[in-house]
Short mmCIF file of C-alpha atoms and ligand atoms in Angstrom, two decimals:
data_model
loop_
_atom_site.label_atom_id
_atom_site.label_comp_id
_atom_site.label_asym_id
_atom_site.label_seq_id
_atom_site.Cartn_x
_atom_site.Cartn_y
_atom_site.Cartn_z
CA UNK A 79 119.95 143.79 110.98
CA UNK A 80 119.31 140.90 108.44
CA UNK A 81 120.51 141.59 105.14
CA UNK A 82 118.83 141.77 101.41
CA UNK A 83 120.16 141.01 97.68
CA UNK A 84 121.38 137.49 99.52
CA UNK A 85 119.77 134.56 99.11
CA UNK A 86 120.93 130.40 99.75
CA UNK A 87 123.91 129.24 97.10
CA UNK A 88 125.90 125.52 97.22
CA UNK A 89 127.47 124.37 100.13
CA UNK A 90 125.87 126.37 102.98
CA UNK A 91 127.47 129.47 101.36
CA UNK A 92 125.03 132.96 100.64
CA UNK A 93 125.41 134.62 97.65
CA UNK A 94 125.68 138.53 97.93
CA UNK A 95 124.43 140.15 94.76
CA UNK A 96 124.11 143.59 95.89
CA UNK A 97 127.42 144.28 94.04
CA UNK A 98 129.36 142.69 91.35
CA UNK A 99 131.87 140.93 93.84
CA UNK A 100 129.04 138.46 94.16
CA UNK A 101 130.83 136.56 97.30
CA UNK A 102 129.81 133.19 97.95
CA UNK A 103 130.08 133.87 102.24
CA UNK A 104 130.61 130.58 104.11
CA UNK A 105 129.03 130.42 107.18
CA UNK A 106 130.46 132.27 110.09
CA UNK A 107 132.63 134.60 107.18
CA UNK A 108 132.11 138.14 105.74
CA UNK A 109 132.26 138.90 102.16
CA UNK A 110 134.86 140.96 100.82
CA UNK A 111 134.16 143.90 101.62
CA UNK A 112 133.93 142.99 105.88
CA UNK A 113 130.44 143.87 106.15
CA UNK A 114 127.99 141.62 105.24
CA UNK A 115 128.35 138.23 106.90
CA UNK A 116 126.94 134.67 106.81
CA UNK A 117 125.48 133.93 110.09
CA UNK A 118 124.18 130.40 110.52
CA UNK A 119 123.21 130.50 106.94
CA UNK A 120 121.36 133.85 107.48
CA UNK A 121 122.38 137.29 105.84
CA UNK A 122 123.17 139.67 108.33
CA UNK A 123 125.03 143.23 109.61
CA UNK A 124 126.75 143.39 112.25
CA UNK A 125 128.01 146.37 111.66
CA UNK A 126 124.94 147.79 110.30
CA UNK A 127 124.43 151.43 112.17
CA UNK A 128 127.43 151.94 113.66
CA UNK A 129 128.96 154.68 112.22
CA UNK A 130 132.73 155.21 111.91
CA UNK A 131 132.48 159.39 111.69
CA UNK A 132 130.17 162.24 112.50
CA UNK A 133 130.59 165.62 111.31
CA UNK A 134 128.74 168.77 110.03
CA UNK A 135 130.60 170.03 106.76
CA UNK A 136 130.32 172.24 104.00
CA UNK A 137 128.53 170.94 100.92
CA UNK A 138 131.10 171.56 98.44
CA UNK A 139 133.21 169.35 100.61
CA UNK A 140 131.70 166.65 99.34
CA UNK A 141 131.97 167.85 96.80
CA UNK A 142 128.45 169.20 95.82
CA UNK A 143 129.31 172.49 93.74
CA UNK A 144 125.60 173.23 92.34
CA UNK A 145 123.35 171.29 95.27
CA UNK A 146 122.15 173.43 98.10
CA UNK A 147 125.44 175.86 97.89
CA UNK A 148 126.57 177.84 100.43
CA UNK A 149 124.94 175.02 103.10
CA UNK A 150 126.05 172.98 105.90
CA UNK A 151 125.93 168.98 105.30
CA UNK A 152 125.14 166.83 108.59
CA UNK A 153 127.64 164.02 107.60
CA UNK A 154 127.84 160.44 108.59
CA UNK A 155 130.27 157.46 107.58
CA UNK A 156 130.74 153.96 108.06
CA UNK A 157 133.36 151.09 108.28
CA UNK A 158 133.97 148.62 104.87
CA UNK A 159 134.32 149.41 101.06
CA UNK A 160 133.79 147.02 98.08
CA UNK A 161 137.00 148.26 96.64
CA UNK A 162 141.45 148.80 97.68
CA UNK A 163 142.11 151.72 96.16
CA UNK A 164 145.79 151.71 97.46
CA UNK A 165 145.81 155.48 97.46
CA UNK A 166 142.57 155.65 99.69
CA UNK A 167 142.57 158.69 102.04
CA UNK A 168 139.84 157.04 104.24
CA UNK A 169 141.75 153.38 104.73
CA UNK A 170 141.76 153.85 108.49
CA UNK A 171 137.68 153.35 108.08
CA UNK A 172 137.19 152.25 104.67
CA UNK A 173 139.75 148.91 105.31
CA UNK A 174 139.40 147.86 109.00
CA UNK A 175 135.88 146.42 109.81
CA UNK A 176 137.28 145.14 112.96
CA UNK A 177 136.11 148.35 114.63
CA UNK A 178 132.64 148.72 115.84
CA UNK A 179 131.41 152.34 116.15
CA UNK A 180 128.16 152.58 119.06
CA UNK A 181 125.01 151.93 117.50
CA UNK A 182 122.96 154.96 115.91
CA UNK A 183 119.25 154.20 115.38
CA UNK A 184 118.24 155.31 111.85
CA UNK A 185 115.36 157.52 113.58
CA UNK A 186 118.50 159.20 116.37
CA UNK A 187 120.41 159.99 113.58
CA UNK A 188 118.07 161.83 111.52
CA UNK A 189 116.28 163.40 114.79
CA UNK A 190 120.40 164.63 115.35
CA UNK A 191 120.33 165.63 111.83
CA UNK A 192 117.34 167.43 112.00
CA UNK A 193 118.86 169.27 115.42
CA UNK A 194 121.56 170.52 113.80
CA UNK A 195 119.63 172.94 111.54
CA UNK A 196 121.19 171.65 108.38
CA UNK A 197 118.76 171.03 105.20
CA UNK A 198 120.71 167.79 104.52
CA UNK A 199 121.83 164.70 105.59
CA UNK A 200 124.82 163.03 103.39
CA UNK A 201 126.47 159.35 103.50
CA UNK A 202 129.40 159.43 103.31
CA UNK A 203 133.66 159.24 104.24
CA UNK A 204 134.16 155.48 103.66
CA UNK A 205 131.32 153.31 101.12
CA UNK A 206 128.06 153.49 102.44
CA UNK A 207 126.33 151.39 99.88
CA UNK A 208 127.74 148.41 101.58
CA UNK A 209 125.28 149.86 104.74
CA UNK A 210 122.74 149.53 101.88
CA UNK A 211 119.29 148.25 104.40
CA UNK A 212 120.40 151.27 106.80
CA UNK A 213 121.13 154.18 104.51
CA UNK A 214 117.84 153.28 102.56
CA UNK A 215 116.46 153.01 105.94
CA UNK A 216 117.89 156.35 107.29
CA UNK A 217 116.96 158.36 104.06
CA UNK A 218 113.63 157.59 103.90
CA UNK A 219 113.24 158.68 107.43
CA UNK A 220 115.04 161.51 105.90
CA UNK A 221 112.30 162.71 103.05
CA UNK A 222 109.92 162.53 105.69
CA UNK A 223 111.39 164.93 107.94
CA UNK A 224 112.34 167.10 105.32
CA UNK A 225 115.92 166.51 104.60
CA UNK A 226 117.34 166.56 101.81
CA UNK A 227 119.63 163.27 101.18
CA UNK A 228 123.03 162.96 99.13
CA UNK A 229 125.13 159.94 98.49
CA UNK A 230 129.21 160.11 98.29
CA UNK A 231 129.77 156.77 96.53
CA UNK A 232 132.16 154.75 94.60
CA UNK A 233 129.20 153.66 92.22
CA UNK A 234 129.88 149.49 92.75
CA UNK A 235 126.43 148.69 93.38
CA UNK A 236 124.06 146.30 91.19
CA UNK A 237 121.31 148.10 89.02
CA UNK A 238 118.23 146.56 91.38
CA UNK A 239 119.65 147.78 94.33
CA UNK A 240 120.90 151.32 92.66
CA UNK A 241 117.48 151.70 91.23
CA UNK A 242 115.92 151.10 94.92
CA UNK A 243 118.45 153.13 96.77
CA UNK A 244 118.11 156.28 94.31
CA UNK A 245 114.50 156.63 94.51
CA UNK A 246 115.33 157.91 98.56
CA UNK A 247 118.43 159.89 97.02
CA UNK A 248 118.48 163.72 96.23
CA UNK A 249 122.23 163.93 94.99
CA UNK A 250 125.11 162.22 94.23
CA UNK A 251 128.77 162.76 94.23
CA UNK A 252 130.16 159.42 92.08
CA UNK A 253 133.85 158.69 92.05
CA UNK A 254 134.89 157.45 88.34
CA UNK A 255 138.59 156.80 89.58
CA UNK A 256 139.68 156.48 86.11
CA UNK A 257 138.48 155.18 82.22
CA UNK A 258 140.66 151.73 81.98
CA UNK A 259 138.42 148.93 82.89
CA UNK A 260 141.75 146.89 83.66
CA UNK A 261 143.32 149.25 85.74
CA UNK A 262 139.65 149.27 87.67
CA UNK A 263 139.96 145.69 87.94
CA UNK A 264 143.74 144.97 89.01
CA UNK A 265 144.38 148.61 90.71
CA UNK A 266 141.69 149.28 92.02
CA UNK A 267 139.37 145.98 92.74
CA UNK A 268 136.50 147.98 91.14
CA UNK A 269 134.27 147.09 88.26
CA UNK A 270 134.18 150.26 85.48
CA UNK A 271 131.12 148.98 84.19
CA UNK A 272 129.19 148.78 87.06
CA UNK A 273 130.16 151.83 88.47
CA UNK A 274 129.25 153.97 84.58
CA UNK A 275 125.49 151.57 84.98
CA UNK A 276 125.22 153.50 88.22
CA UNK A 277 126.05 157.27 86.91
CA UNK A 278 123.53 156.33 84.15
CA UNK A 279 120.80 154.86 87.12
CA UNK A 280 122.01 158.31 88.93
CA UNK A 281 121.48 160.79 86.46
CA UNK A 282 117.74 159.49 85.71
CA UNK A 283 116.66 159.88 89.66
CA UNK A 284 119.00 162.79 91.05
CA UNK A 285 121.27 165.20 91.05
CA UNK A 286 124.58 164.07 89.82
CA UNK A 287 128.28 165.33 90.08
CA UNK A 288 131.27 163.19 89.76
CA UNK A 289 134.71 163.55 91.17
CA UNK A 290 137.79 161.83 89.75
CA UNK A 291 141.11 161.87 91.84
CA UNK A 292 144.06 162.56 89.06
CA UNK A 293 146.44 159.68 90.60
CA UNK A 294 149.59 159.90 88.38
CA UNK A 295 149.92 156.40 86.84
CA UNK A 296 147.23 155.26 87.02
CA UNK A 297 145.80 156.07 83.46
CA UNK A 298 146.51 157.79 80.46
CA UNK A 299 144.80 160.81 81.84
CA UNK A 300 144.45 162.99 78.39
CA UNK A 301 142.62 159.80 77.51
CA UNK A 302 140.73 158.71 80.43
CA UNK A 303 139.39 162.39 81.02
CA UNK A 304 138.52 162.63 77.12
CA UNK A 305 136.62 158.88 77.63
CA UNK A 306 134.63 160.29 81.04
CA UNK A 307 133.80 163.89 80.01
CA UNK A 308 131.89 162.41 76.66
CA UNK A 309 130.40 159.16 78.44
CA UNK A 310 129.08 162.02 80.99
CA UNK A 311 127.99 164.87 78.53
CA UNK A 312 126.41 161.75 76.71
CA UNK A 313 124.33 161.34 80.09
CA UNK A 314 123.76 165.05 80.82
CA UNK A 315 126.35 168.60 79.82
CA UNK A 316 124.90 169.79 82.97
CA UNK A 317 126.85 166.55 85.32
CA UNK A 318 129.69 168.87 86.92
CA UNK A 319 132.61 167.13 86.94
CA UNK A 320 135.71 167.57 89.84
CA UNK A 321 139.19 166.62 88.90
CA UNK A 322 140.79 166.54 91.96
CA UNK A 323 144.49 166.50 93.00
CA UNK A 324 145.87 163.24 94.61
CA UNK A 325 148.41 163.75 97.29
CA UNK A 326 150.09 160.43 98.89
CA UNK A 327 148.58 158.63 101.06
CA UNK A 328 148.26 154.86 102.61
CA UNK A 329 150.10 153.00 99.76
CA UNK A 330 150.99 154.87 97.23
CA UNK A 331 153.62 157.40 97.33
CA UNK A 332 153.48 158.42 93.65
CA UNK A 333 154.10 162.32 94.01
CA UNK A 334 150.98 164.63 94.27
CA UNK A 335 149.39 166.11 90.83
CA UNK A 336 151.00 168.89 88.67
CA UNK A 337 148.77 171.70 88.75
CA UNK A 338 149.89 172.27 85.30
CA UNK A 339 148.29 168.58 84.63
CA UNK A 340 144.68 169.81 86.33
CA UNK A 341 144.69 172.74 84.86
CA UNK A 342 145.42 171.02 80.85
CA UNK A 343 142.32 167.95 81.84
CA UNK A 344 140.01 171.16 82.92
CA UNK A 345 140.62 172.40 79.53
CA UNK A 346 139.77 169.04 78.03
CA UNK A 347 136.54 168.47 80.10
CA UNK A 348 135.17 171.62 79.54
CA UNK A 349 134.80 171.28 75.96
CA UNK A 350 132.18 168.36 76.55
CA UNK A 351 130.62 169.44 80.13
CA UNK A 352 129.51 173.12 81.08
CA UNK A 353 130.80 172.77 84.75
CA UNK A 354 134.46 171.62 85.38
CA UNK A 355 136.01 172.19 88.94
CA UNK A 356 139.66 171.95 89.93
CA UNK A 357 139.69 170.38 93.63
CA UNK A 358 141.95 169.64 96.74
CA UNK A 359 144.57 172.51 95.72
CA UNK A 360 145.66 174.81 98.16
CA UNK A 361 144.22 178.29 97.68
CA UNK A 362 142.05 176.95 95.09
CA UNK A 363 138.87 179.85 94.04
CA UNK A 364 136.22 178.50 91.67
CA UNK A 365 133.33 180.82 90.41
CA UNK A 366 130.37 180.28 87.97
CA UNK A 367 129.24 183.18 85.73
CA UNK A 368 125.65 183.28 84.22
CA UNK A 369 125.80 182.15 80.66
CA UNK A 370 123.78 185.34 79.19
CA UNK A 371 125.23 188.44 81.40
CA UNK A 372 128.12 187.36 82.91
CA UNK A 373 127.65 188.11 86.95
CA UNK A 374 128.36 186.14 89.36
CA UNK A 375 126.05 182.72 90.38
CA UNK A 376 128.45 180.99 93.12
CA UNK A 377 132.14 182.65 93.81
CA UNK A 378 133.96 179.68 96.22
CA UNK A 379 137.14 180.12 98.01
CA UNK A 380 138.31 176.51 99.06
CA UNK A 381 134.99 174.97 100.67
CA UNK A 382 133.55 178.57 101.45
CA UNK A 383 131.11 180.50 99.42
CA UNK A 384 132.09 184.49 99.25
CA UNK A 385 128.98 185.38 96.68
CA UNK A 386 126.39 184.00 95.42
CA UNK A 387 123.37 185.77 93.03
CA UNK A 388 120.98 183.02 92.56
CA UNK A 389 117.16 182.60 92.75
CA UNK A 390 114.93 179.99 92.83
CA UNK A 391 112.17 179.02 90.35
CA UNK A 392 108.93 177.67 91.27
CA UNK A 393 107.03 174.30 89.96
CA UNK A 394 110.15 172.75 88.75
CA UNK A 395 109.16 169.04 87.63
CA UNK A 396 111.05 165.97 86.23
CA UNK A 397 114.76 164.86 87.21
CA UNK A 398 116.89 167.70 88.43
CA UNK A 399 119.48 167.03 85.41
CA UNK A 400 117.24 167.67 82.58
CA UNK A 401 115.28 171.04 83.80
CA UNK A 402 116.72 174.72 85.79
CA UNK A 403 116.09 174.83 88.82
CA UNK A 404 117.21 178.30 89.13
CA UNK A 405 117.62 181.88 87.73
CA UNK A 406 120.58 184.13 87.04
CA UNK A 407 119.35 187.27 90.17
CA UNK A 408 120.96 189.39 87.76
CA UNK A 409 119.45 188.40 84.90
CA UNK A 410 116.48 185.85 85.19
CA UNK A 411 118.31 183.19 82.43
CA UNK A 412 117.56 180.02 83.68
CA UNK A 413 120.47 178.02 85.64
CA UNK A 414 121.70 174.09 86.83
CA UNK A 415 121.73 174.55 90.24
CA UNK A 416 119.78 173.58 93.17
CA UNK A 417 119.01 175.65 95.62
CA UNK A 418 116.60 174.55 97.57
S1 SF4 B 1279 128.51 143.96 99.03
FE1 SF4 B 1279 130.20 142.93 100.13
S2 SF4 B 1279 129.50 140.85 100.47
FE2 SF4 B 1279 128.14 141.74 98.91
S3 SF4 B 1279 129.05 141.11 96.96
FE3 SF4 B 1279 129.88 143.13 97.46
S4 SF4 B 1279 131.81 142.77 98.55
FE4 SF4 B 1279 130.66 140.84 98.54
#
C-alpha cells in the first residue's frame, strides 16, 4: 500500500509529515516509528493490514464510558507507535515492527466485524494512526455497513491528516500521558502540543473521552491533572476523563499508583469536568446518576454493566459533544451519552 502525507525531500530521502517526527526516510529505511518506509524513493506500507491482535471486547475497555454502553467492541490492532513510552503495556506490538501479522483486507475485516454482531468496530491496542491509509480505508467501509467506528490513540498525528481521519471517526479515547511538554518530549518521545491540537480536532468531529495513566514520576500530578481537566472543560465539561492506575510494566518499575492518589486527582477533575472515572483498579464500580432525580444512568462493575436506565432521543444534530443524545428513563432530563 503506497503511502500519503510523504512527498520527495534532499538527498533521495521522503519526508513523512503525517506526524510531527517529520523523518527524512532514506531509501530502503523506515521512519521512526517502523512503519512507513522509503522504497526506491516511493512511500510505502509494508506492514499496512496486517494486524498484530484481534479481539471482541467490552466498550468500556477501551475505555468508552458514555459511547454505546453496555456493547461489545470488534477490536483490531497493529504493529509500530510514534512514541517509547517506557512504561508501555503493549511494547510486545507497539515496539517490534519486525513481525508481520497475515494480511486482512479492509473489506474481510469489516465483513468479520459485521459477523460478529457487534455495532462497532474500534482501532486499537498499539497506534493505529501510523496505519493511517488503512484505518481511513477500513472505517469508511465501516459507515457504510453501518458500524459505528472509534479510535484508541495517542493523539501524535498532524492537523491535515487528524482533520481527514476524524471525518470517518465516531469516538475517541485520547491518551494525554501527562501536562509537561518536556517530560512529553524526553520521557515519552511525544509532542504535548500536537497531541492537545488533536483533542481540540477530536472534540469538533466526535465523541471524545480521554484516559491518562497516573505513572508516579512522571509529573507533578496535582498539577498536570489541574492543567488537563481545564484545557478539556475549556474544549467541552461533557469530555469524560479516565485516570487510570499504572502498574509496572516493560521498563519502568516505579511502584503501581496509590489509590489514595486516584482517588485525591478524581476530586480535582471533577470540579472542572462532569464525568471523572477511576480505571485499572481491582474491584473498581463506577456509576452515573441523572443530574435532576438521582437514579441510576450506567452502574459498571470493572468492564461490565449491571444497570443501566437510559433512552434515546430522536433527531439529534451537530457534534455529539455539544448536544444530549439521551434521556434520564426515569426522568426524561436530557443526558451525554450515546447510545446508539
Ligand atoms: S508517522 Fe512514522 S515515519 Fe511518519 S513522521 Fe511519524 S514517526 Fe516518522
Amino acid at each position: 500500500m503506497r503511502a500519503a502525507w510523504i512527498s520527495a525531500s534532499d538527498g533521495g530521502r521522503l519526508r513523512c509529515e503525517l506526524c510531527p517526527h517529520g523523518c527524512a526516510i532514506a531509501e530502503g529505511k523506515f521512519g521512526l516509528c517502523g512503519v512507513r518506509a522509503n522504497s526506491r524513493g516511493e512511500g510505502q506500507l509494508p506492514l499496512a493490514g496486517r494486524p498484530s491482535s484481534l479481539a471482541i471486547d467490552p466498550i468500556e475497555k477501551k475505555p468508552l464510558y458514555r459511547f454505546l454502553p453496555g456493547t461489545m467492541v470488534y477490536s483490531v490492532g497493529f504493529f509500530g507507535c510514534t512514541m517509547r513510552c517506557p512504561f508501555c503495556q503493549n511494547w510486545e506490538i507497539s515496539q517490534h515492527t519486525t513481525e508481520r501479522g497475515l494480511p486482512y483486507p479492509s473489506t474481510d475485516l469489516i465483513a468479520d466485524a459485521v459477523e460478529s454482531g457487534c455495532p462497532s468496530i474500534a482501532f486499537t491496542y498499539s497506534e493505529p494512526t501510523v496505519h493511517f491509509e488503512y484505518v481511513l480505508e477500513a472505517a469508511s467501509h465501516a459507515r457504510e455497513a453501518g458500524l459505528k467506528t472509534v479510535l484508541v490513540t495517542n493523539g501524535m498525528l498532524a492537523a491535515g491528516p487528524a482533520e481527514e481521519l476524524m471525518s470517518t471517526i465516531d469516538a475517541v479515547n485520547l491518551d494525554i500521558k501527562c501536562f509537561s511538554p518536556a517530560a512529553y518530549r524526553r520521557v515519552l518521545g511525544g509532542d504535548l502540543p500536537t497531541v492537545l491540537e488533536f483533542a481540540r480536532i477530536a472534540a469538533r468531529h466526535s465523541w471524545l473521552e480521554v484516559t491518562t495513566l497516573v505513572v508516579p514520576g512522571l509529573d507533578e500530578w496535582e498539577v498536570a491533572v489541574g492543567g488537563i481537566s481545564d484545557f478539556l472543560s475549556g474544549l467541552s465539561p461533557h469530555i469524560p476523563l479516565h485516570l487510570s492506575a499504572y502498574h509496572p510494566a516493560w521498563n519502568y518499575d516505579a511502584p503501581p499508583t496509590s489509590p489514595n492518589l486516584l482517588e485525591k486527582l478524581r476530586a480535582l477533575a471533577a470540579e472542572r469536568l462532569e464525568s471523572v472515572y477511576v480505571g485499572n483498579v481491582a474491584g473498581e464500580k463506577s456509576t452515573d446518576l441523572c443530574s435532576e432525580c438521582g437514579a441510576i444512568l450506567v452502574e459498571r462493575q470493572g468492564f461490565r454493566v449491571t444497570r443501566m436506565g437510559l433512552s434515546g432521543i430522536s433527531g439529534i444534530f451537530g457534534p455529539p459533544l455539544a448536544s444530549p443524545s439521551s434521556r434520564c428513563a426515569n426522568c426524561g432530563h436530557p443526558e451525554f451519552f450515546i447510545t446508539r
